[in-house]
Amino acid sequence: MASAVGSGAAVPFWRAAGMTYISYSNICANMVRNCLKEPFKSEALTREKVHFSISKWDNGVPQKPTIRSDTPEED
């Protein structure tokens, strides 16, 4: 029996390009947002903002979390 690599099994093109699904989906979402017309484009760009918190752990105990708000880089 041949292995999956040598058998010519279908591989998603994003995987064949060395990308993760998350990076592929981010690129696709970015392209869709850039194709929108106003006012939909500006609404979609406001939803693109990301808010998260980071907690460092020291000896098994979480330290005070840091709140971050990042936006993707603009082209």
Short mmCIF file of N, CA, C and O in Angstrom, two decimals:
data_model
loop_
_atom_site.label_atom_id
_atom_site.label_comp_id
_atom_site.label_asym_id
_atom_site.label_seq_id
_atom_site.Cartn_x
_atom_site.Cartn_y
_atom_site.Cartn_z
N MET A 1 0.82 -1.17 0.00
CA MET A 1 0.00 0.00 0.00
C MET A 1 0.88 1.25 0.00
O MET A 1 1.87 1.31 0.70
N ALA A 2 0.55 2.25 -0.78
CA ALA A 2 1.34 3.48 -0.88
C ALA A 2 0.98 4.43 0.26
O ALA A 2 -0.13 4.40 0.79
N SER A 3 1.95 5.24 0.62
CA SER A 3 1.68 6.22 1.68
C SER A 3 0.81 7.35 1.12
O SER A 3 0.68 7.52 -0.07
N ALA A 4 0.24 8.15 2.03
CA ALA A 4 -0.62 9.26 1.62
C ALA A 4 0.14 10.30 0.81
O ALA A 4 -0.39 10.92 -0.10
N VAL A 5 1.42 10.48 1.10
CA VAL A 5 2.22 11.47 0.38
C VAL A 5 2.49 10.99 -1.04
O VAL A 5 2.37 11.74 -1.99
N GLY A 6 2.83 9.75 -1.21
CA GLY A 6 3.18 9.23 -2.52
C GLY A 6 1.98 8.81 -3.35
O GLY A 6 2.13 8.53 -4.52
N SER A 7 0.81 8.76 -2.77
CA SER A 7 -0.35 8.25 -3.50
C SER A 7 -1.01 9.31 -4.35
O SER A 7 -1.93 9.00 -5.10
N GLY A 8 -0.58 10.56 -4.25
CA GLY A 8 -1.21 11.61 -5.04
C GLY A 8 -2.53 12.04 -4.44
O GLY A 8 -3.38 12.59 -5.13
N ALA A 9 -2.73 11.78 -3.14
CA ALA A 9 -3.95 12.18 -2.48
C ALA A 9 -4.07 13.70 -2.52
O ALA A 9 -3.08 14.42 -2.48
N ALA A 10 -5.31 14.16 -2.62
CA ALA A 10 -5.56 15.61 -2.69
C ALA A 10 -5.14 16.28 -1.38
O ALA A 10 -5.48 15.83 -0.30
N VAL A 11 -4.36 17.33 -1.52
CA VAL A 11 -3.92 18.13 -0.38
C VAL A 11 -4.45 19.54 -0.60
O VAL A 11 -4.33 20.07 -1.71
N PRO A 12 -5.06 20.14 0.42
CA PRO A 12 -5.53 21.51 0.23
C PRO A 12 -4.38 22.41 -0.23
O PRO A 12 -3.24 22.26 0.24
N PHE A 13 -4.66 23.32 -1.15
CA PHE A 13 -3.58 24.13 -1.71
C PHE A 13 -2.92 25.01 -0.66
O PHE A 13 -1.73 25.30 -0.76
N TRP A 14 -3.66 25.43 0.38
CA TRP A 14 -3.03 26.25 1.43
C TRP A 14 -2.01 25.42 2.20
O TRP A 14 -0.98 25.93 2.60
N ARG A 15 -2.27 24.13 2.36
CA ARG A 15 -1.31 23.26 3.05
C ARG A 15 -0.10 23.00 2.15
O ARG A 15 1.03 23.01 2.60
N ALA A 16 -0.35 22.81 0.85
CA ALA A 16 0.73 22.58 -0.09
C ALA A 16 1.64 23.81 -0.21
O ALA A 16 2.83 23.69 -0.48
N ALA A 17 1.07 25.01 0.04
CA ALA A 17 1.85 26.25 -0.02
C ALA A 17 2.59 26.51 1.28
O ALA A 17 3.29 27.51 1.40
N GLY A 18 2.44 25.61 2.27
CA GLY A 18 3.13 25.77 3.53
C GLY A 18 2.44 26.72 4.49
O GLY A 18 3.07 27.24 5.40
N MET A 19 1.14 26.95 4.30
CA MET A 19 0.40 27.86 5.16
C MET A 19 -0.44 27.07 6.14
O MET A 19 -0.75 25.90 5.92
N THR A 20 -0.83 27.72 7.22
CA THR A 20 -1.82 27.12 8.13
C THR A 20 -3.20 27.57 7.66
O THR A 20 -3.33 28.54 6.90
N TYR A 21 -4.22 26.88 8.13
CA TYR A 21 -5.57 27.26 7.74
C TYR A 21 -5.91 28.65 8.27
O TYR A 21 -6.61 29.42 7.60
N ILE A 22 -5.42 29.00 9.45
CA ILE A 22 -5.70 30.31 10.03
C ILE A 22 -5.11 31.42 9.15
O ILE A 22 -5.79 32.41 8.87
N SER A 23 -3.86 31.25 8.71
CA SER A 23 -3.26 32.29 7.85
C SER A 23 -4.00 32.37 6.52
O SER A 23 -4.24 33.47 6.00
N TYR A 24 -4.39 31.23 5.96
CA TYR A 24 -5.16 31.21 4.72
C TYR A 24 -6.49 31.92 4.89
O TYR A 24 -6.88 32.77 4.07
N SER A 25 -7.21 31.63 5.97
CA SER A 25 -8.52 32.25 6.17
C SER A 25 -8.39 33.74 6.45
O SER A 25 -9.25 34.52 6.04
N ASN A 26 -7.30 34.17 7.12
CA ASN A 26 -7.08 35.60 7.35
C ASN A 26 -6.84 36.33 6.03
O ASN A 26 -7.35 37.44 5.82
N ILE A 27 -6.09 35.72 5.12
CA ILE A 27 -5.84 36.33 3.81
C ILE A 27 -7.14 36.45 3.03
O ILE A 27 -7.44 37.49 2.44
N CYS A 28 -7.94 35.39 3.05
CA CYS A 28 -9.22 35.40 2.33
C CYS A 28 -10.16 36.46 2.90
O CYS A 28 -10.81 37.20 2.16
N ALA A 29 -10.25 36.54 4.22
CA ALA A 29 -11.12 37.52 4.86
C ALA A 29 -10.67 38.94 4.53
O ALA A 29 -11.49 39.83 4.28
N ASN A 30 -9.36 39.15 4.51
CA ASN A 30 -8.81 40.46 4.16
C ASN A 30 -9.19 40.85 2.74
O ASN A 30 -9.55 41.99 2.46
N MET A 31 -9.10 39.90 1.81
CA MET A 31 -9.45 40.17 0.42
C MET A 31 -10.93 40.50 0.28
O MET A 31 -11.30 41.42 -0.47
N VAL A 32 -11.79 39.79 0.99
CA VAL A 32 -13.22 40.06 0.93
C VAL A 32 -13.52 41.45 1.48
O VAL A 32 -14.28 42.22 0.90
N ARG A 33 -12.92 41.79 2.63
CA ARG A 33 -13.15 43.12 3.22
C ARG A 33 -12.69 44.22 2.28
O ARG A 33 -13.33 45.27 2.18
N ASN A 34 -11.58 44.02 1.57
CA ASN A 34 -11.08 45.03 0.64
C ASN A 34 -11.96 45.17 -0.59
O ASN A 34 -11.91 46.21 -1.26
N CYS A 35 -12.76 44.18 -0.90
CA CYS A 35 -13.64 44.24 -2.07
C CYS A 35 -14.98 44.91 -1.78
O CYS A 35 -15.71 45.25 -2.71
N LEU A 36 -15.30 45.10 -0.52
CA LEU A 36 -16.58 45.70 -0.16
C LEU A 36 -16.62 47.18 -0.51
O LEU A 36 -15.61 47.86 -0.52
N LYS A 37 -17.84 47.66 -0.78
CA LYS A 37 -18.04 49.09 -1.03
C LYS A 37 -18.46 49.75 0.28
O LYS A 37 -18.93 49.09 1.21
N GLU A 38 -18.28 51.05 0.35
CA GLU A 38 -18.72 51.80 1.53
C GLU A 38 -20.24 51.77 1.59
O GLU A 38 -20.89 51.76 0.56
N PRO A 39 -20.87 51.76 2.73
CA PRO A 39 -20.37 51.84 4.10
C PRO A 39 -20.01 50.47 4.68
O PRO A 39 -19.55 50.38 5.80
N PHE A 40 -20.19 49.41 3.89
CA PHE A 40 -19.94 48.06 4.40
C PHE A 40 -18.46 47.81 4.69
O PHE A 40 -18.11 47.09 5.61
N LYS A 41 -17.60 48.43 3.89
CA LYS A 41 -16.16 48.25 4.08
C LYS A 41 -15.70 48.80 5.42
O LYS A 41 -14.98 48.14 6.16
N SER A 42 -16.13 50.01 5.77
CA SER A 42 -15.71 50.60 7.04
C SER A 42 -16.29 49.83 8.22
O SER A 42 -15.65 49.69 9.26
N GLU A 43 -17.51 49.30 8.08
CA GLU A 43 -18.10 48.48 9.14
C GLU A 43 -17.30 47.20 9.34
O GLU A 43 -17.03 46.79 10.47
N ALA A 44 -16.90 46.57 8.25
CA ALA A 44 -16.13 45.33 8.34
C ALA A 44 -14.76 45.58 8.95
O ALA A 44 -14.24 44.76 9.72
N LEU A 45 -14.15 46.71 8.63
CA LEU A 45 -12.82 47.03 9.17
C LEU A 45 -12.88 47.29 10.67
O LEU A 45 -11.93 46.99 11.39
N THR A 46 -14.01 47.82 11.17
CA THR A 46 -14.12 48.03 12.62
C THR A 46 -14.25 46.70 13.35
O THR A 46 -13.81 46.57 14.48
N ARG A 47 -14.84 45.70 12.71
CA ARG A 47 -14.97 44.37 13.33
C ARG A 47 -13.66 43.60 13.29
O ARG A 47 -13.53 42.56 13.92
N GLU A 48 -12.70 44.10 12.56
CA GLU A 48 -11.42 43.42 12.40
C GLU A 48 -10.51 43.60 13.62
O GLU A 48 -9.54 42.88 13.79
N LYS A 49 -10.84 44.55 14.49
CA LYS A 49 -10.02 44.81 15.67
C LYS A 49 -10.04 43.61 16.61
O LYS A 49 -11.06 42.94 16.76
N VAL A 50 -8.91 43.35 17.26
CA VAL A 50 -8.78 42.20 18.15
C VAL A 50 -8.44 42.69 19.55
O VAL A 50 -7.56 43.52 19.73
N HIS A 51 -9.16 42.18 20.54
CA HIS A 51 -8.90 42.52 21.94
C HIS A 51 -8.65 41.21 22.69
O HIS A 51 -9.43 40.27 22.56
N PHE A 52 -7.57 41.15 23.48
CA PHE A 52 -7.28 39.94 24.24
C PHE A 52 -6.44 40.31 25.45
O PHE A 52 -5.90 41.41 25.55
N SER A 53 -6.35 39.38 26.38
CA SER A 53 -5.53 39.61 27.56
C SER A 53 -4.45 38.53 27.63
O SER A 53 -4.65 37.40 27.21
N ILE A 54 -3.30 38.92 28.18
CA ILE A 54 -2.17 38.01 28.34
C ILE A 54 -1.83 37.93 29.82
O ILE A 54 -1.70 38.97 30.48
N SER A 55 -1.73 36.73 30.34
CA SER A 55 -1.33 36.53 31.73
C SER A 55 -0.05 35.71 31.77
O SER A 55 0.01 34.63 31.20
N LYS A 56 0.96 36.25 32.43
CA LYS A 56 2.19 35.48 32.62
C LYS A 56 2.01 34.63 33.87
O LYS A 56 1.35 35.03 34.82
N TRP A 57 2.58 33.45 33.84
CA TRP A 57 2.49 32.52 34.96
C TRP A 57 3.85 32.43 35.64
O TRP A 57 4.87 32.34 34.98
N ASP A 58 3.83 32.45 36.97
CA ASP A 58 5.05 32.34 37.76
C ASP A 58 4.82 31.32 38.86
O ASP A 58 3.95 31.52 39.72
N ASN A 59 5.55 30.22 38.81
CA ASN A 59 5.41 29.13 39.78
C ASN A 59 3.97 28.59 39.86
O ASN A 59 3.43 28.35 40.93
N GLY A 60 3.34 28.46 38.72
CA GLY A 60 2.00 27.90 38.66
C GLY A 60 0.89 28.86 39.05
O GLY A 60 -0.26 28.47 39.18
N VAL A 61 1.21 30.14 39.24
CA VAL A 61 0.21 31.14 39.64
C VAL A 61 0.16 32.24 38.56
O VAL A 61 1.19 32.80 38.21
N PRO A 62 -1.05 32.54 38.05
CA PRO A 62 -1.13 33.59 37.04
C PRO A 62 -0.88 34.97 37.66
O PRO A 62 -1.36 35.27 38.74
N GLN A 63 -0.13 35.79 36.92
CA GLN A 63 0.12 37.16 37.35
C GLN A 63 -0.99 38.06 36.80
O GLN A 63 -1.88 37.61 36.10
N LYS A 64 -0.93 39.34 37.11
CA LYS A 64 -1.95 40.28 36.66
C LYS A 64 -1.99 40.29 35.12
O LYS A 64 -0.96 40.45 34.47
N PRO A 65 -3.19 40.12 34.54
CA PRO A 65 -3.28 40.09 33.07
C PRO A 65 -3.05 41.47 32.45
O PRO A 65 -3.35 42.49 33.05
N THR A 66 -2.51 41.45 31.25
CA THR A 66 -2.31 42.66 30.46
C THR A 66 -3.32 42.65 29.33
O THR A 66 -3.41 41.67 28.58
N ILE A 67 -4.11 43.71 29.21
CA ILE A 67 -5.11 43.81 28.15
C ILE A 67 -4.44 44.40 26.92
O ILE A 67 -3.76 45.42 27.00
N ARG A 68 -4.63 43.75 25.78
CA ARG A 68 -4.04 44.23 24.52
C ARG A 68 -5.16 44.47 23.52
O ARG A 68 -6.18 43.80 23.53
N SER A 69 -4.95 45.41 22.66
CA SER A 69 -5.88 45.70 21.57
C SER A 69 -5.04 45.91 20.32
O SER A 69 -4.37 46.92 20.18
N ASP A 70 -5.04 44.92 19.46
CA ASP A 70 -4.24 44.97 18.25
C ASP A 70 -5.14 45.08 17.03
O ASP A 70 -6.21 44.48 16.99
N THR A 71 -4.68 45.78 16.04
CA THR A 71 -5.35 45.83 14.75
C THR A 71 -4.36 45.34 13.71
O THR A 71 -3.16 45.60 13.83
N PRO A 72 -4.83 44.63 12.70
CA PRO A 72 -3.92 44.14 11.66
C PRO A 72 -3.23 45.30 10.95
O PRO A 72 -3.76 46.41 10.87
N GLU A 73 -2.05 45.02 10.42
CA GLU A 73 -1.30 46.05 9.71
C GLU A 73 -2.03 46.46 8.45
O GLU A 73 -2.65 45.64 7.77
N GLU A 74 -1.99 47.75 8.16
CA GLU A 74 -2.65 48.24 6.95
C GLU A 74 -1.71 48.09 5.76
O GLU A 74 -0.52 48.17 5.89
N ASP A 75 -2.32 47.88 4.60
CA ASP A 75 -1.53 47.69 3.37
C ASP A 75 -0.94 48.99 2.91
O ASP A 75 -1.40 50.02 3.00
#
